[in-house]
GROMACS .gro file of C-alpha atoms in nm:
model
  207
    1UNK     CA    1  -7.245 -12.181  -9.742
    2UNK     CA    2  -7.245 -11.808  -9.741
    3UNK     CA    3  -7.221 -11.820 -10.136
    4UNK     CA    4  -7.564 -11.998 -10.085
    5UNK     CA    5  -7.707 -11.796  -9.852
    6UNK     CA    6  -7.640 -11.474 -10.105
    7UNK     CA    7  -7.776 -11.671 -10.418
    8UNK     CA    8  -8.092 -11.750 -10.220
    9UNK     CA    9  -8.103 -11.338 -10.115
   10UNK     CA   10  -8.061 -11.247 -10.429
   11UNK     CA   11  -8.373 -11.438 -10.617
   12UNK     CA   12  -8.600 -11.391 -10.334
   13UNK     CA   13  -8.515 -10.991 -10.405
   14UNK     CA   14  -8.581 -11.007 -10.792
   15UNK     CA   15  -8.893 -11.230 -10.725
   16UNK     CA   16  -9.024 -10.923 -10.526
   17UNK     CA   17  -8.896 -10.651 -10.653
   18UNK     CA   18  -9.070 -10.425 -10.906
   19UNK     CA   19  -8.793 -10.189 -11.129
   20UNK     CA   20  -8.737  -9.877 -10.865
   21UNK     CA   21  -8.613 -10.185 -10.621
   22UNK     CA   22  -8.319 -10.359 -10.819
   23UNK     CA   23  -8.103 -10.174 -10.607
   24UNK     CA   24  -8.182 -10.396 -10.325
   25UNK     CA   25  -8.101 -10.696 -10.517
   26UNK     CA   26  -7.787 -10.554 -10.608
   27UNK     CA   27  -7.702 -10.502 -10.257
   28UNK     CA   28  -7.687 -10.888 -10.171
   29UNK     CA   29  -7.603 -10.952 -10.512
   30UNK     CA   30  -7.281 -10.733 -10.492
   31UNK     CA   31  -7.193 -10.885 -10.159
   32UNK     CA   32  -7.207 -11.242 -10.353
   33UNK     CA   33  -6.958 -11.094 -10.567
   34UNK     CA   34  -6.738 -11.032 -10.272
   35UNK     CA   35  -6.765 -11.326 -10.101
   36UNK     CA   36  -6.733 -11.552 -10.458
   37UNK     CA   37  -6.471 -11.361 -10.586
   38UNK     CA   38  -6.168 -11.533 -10.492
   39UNK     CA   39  -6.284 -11.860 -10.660
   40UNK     CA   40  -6.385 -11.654 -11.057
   41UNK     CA   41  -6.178 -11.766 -11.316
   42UNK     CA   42  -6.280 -11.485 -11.567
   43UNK     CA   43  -6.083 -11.250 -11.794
   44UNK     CA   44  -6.122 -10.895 -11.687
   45UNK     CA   45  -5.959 -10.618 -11.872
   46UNK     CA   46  -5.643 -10.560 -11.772
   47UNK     CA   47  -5.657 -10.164 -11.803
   48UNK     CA   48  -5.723  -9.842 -11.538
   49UNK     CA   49  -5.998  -9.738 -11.747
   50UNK     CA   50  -6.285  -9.964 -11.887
   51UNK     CA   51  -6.610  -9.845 -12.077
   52UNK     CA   52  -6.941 -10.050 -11.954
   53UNK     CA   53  -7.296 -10.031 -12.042
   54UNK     CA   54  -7.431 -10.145 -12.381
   55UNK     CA   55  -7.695  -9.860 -12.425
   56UNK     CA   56  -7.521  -9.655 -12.746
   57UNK     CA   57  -7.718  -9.325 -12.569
   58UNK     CA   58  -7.698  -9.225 -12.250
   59UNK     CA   59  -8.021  -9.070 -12.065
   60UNK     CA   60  -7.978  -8.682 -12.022
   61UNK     CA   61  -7.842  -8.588 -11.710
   62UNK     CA   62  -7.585  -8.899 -11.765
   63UNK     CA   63  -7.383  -8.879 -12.061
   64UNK     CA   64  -7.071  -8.905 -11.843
   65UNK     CA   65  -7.045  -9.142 -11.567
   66UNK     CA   66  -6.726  -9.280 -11.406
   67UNK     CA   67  -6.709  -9.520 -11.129
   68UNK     CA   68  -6.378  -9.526 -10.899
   69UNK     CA   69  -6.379  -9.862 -10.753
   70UNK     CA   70  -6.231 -10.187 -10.602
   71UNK     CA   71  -6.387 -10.468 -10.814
   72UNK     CA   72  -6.507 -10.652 -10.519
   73UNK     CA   73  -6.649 -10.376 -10.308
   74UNK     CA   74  -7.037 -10.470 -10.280
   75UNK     CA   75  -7.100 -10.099 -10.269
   76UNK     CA   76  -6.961 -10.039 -10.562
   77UNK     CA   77  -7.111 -10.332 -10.751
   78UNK     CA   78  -7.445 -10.233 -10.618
   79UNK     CA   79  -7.416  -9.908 -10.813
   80UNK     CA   80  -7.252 -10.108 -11.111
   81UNK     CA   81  -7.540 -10.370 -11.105
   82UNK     CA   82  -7.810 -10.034 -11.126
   83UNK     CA   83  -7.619  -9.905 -11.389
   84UNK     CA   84  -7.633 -10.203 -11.610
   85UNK     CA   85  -7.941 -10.289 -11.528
   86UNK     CA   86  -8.064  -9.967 -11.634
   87UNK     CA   87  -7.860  -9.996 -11.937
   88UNK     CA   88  -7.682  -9.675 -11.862
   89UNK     CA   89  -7.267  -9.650 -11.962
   90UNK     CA   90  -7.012  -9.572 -11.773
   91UNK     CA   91  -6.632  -9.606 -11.730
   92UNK     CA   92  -6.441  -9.793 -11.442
   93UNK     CA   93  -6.136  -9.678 -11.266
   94UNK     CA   94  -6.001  -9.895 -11.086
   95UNK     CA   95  -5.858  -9.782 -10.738
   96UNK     CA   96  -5.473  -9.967 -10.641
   97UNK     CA   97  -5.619 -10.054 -10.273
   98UNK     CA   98  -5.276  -9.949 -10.073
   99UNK     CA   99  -5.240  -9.611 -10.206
  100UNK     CA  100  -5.508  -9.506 -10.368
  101UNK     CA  101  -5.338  -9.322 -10.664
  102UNK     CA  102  -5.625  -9.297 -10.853
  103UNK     CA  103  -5.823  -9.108 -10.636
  104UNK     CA  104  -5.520  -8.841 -10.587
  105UNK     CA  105  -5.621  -8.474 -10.774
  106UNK     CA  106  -5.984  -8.651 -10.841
  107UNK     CA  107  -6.141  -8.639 -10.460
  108UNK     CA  108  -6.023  -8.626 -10.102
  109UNK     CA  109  -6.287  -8.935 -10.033
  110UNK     CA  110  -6.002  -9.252  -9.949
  111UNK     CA  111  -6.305  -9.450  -9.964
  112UNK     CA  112  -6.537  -9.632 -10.310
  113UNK     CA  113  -6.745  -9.594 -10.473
  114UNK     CA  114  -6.671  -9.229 -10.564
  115UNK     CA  115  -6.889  -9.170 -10.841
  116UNK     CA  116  -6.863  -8.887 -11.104
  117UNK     CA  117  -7.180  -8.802 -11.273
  118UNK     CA  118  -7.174  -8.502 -11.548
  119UNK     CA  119  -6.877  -8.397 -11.333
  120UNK     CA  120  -7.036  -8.356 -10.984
  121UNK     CA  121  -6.935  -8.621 -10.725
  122UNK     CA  122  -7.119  -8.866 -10.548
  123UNK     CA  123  -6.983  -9.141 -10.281
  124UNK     CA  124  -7.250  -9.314 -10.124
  125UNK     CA  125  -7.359  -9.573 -10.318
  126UNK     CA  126  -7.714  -9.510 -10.183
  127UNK     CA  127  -7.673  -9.175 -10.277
  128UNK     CA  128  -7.580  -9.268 -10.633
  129UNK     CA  129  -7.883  -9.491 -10.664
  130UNK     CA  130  -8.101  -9.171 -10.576
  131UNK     CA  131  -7.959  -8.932 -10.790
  132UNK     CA  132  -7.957  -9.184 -11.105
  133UNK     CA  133  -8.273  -9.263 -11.016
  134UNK     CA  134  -8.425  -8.914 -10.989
  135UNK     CA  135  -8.216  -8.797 -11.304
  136UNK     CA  136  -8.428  -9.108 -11.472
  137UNK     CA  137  -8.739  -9.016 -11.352
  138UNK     CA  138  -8.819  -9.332 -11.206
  139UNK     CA  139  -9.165  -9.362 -11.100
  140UNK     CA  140  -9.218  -9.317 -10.716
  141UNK     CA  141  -9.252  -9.677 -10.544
  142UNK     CA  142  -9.561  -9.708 -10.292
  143UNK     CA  143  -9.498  -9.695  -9.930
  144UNK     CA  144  -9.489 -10.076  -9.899
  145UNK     CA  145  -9.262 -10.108 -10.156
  146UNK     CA  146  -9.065  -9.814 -10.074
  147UNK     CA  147  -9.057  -9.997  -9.670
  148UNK     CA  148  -8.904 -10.283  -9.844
  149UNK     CA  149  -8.636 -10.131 -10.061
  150UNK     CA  150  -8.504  -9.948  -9.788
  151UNK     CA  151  -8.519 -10.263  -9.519
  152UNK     CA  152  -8.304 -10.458  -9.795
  153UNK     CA  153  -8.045 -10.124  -9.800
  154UNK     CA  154  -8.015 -10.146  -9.435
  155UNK     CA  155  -8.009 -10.528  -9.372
  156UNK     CA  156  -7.734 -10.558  -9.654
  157UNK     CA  157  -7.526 -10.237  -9.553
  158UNK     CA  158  -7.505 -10.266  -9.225
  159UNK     CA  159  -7.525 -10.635  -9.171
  160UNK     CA  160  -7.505 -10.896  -9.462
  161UNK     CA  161  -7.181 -10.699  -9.560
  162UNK     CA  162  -7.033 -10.698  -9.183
  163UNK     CA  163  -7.108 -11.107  -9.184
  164UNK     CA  164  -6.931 -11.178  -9.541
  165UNK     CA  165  -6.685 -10.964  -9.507
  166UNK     CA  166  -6.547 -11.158  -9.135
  167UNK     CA  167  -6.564 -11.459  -9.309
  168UNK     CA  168  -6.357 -11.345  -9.611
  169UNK     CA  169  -6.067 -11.261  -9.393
  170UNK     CA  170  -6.052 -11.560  -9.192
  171UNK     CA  171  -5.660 -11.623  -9.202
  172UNK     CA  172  -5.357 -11.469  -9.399
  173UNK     CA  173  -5.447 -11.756  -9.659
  174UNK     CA  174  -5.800 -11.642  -9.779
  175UNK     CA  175  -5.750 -11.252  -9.704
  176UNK     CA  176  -5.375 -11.280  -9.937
  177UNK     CA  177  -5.649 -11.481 -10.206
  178UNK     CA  178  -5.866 -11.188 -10.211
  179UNK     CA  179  -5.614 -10.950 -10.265
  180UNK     CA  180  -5.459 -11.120 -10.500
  181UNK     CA  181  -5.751 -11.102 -10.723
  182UNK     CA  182  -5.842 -10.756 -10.589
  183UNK     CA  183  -5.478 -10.628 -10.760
  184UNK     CA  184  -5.521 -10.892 -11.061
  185UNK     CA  185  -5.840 -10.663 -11.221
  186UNK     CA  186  -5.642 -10.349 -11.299
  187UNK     CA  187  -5.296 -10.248 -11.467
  188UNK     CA  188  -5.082 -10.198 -11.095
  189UNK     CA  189  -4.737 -10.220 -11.121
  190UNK     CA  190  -4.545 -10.533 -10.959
  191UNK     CA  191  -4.453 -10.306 -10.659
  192UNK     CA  192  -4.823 -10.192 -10.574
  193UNK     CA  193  -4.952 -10.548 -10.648
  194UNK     CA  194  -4.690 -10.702 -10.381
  195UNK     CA  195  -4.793 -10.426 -10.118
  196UNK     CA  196  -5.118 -10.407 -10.142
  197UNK     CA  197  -5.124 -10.757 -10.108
  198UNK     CA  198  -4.899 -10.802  -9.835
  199UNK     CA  199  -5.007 -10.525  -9.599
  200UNK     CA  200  -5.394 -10.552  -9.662
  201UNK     CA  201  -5.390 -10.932  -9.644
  202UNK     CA  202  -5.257 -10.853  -9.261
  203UNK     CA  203  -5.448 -10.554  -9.259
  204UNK     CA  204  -5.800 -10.703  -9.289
  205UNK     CA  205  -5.741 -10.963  -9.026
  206UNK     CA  206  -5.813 -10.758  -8.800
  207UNK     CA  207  -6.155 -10.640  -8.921
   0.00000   0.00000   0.00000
């Protein structure tokens, strides 16, 4: 039902939403990503590091973007879904959940999407939308599409996100599912794959 409930979000956003506001379709979208992704059955490359984007040149101001990530965090696959959308590459880390390895020597932040762009760091994924945005010149949206794109932020951050993210952790069952596929996207050892799943399955019951 909440699968539903994000697919129906997600096309009423694209129906309204002129270029500037695909980042509030890829709010709800990346929370359906969330909430679905304990039922994919999809390959996903099996390495720290993976190159995405199909555009051969990147715009200037972003010939090197890297995204450190969980591959279920909707914040970080809003910022994904802007990037692609906009055609612009980028590489993936992706983050061991437990310990956090990756972001060691990199940034104090314990938290994704930690975003480096051209070498200066960015963590809200809000944020990150802006500055692409203003490094790509986007034109400016009018007010009442600017009222909208922000209302969609909000309603998604702080609420849609909150609702999905309850009902993904309903027992040690479905959070232990999530996990598993949280530590099945990235090259973690047998070790960090049995503790991250172990201690955030129990963890994130009591979210």
């Amino acid at each position: 039902a909440f699968v539903r409930v994000a697919q129906r979000a997600v096309q009423h956003a694209i129906r309204r939403t002129p270029v500037r506001m695909v980042a509030a379709a890829a709010a709800a979208a990346g929370t359906m990503t969330m909430v679905s992704a304990p039922m994919l059955a999809r390959s996903v490359p099996a390495s720290d590091v993976v190159s995405k984007g199909n555009q051969p040149k990147a715009p200037k101001g972003l010939e090197d973007v890297t995204i450190y990530q969980y591959q279920v965090c909707p914040f970080c696959t809003k910022v994904r879904m802007f990037l692609d959308y906009h055609n612009i590459p980028y590489k993936v880390v992706e983050v061991e959940p437990l310990m956090k390895k990756q972001l060691k020597g990199v940034t104090d932040s314990k938290k994704v999407p930690v975003v480096f762009v051209n070498g200066q760091e960015f963590r809200d994924s809000n944020q990150i939308i802006d500055h692409v945005s203003n490094l790509m010149e986007l034109p400016a949206l009018p007010p009442v599409h600017a009222a909208e794109e922000s209302t969609w932020r909000t309603w998604t951050d702080e609420r849609f996100v909150r609702v999905i993210t309850c009902n993904m952790y309903r027992n040690l069952s479905e959070s232990k599912q999530t996990f598993d596929y949280l530590t099945s996207v990235a090259k973690f050892s047998a070790m960090e794959r049995i503790l991250a799943t172990t201690a955030g399955s129990a963890a994130m019951l009591m979210v």
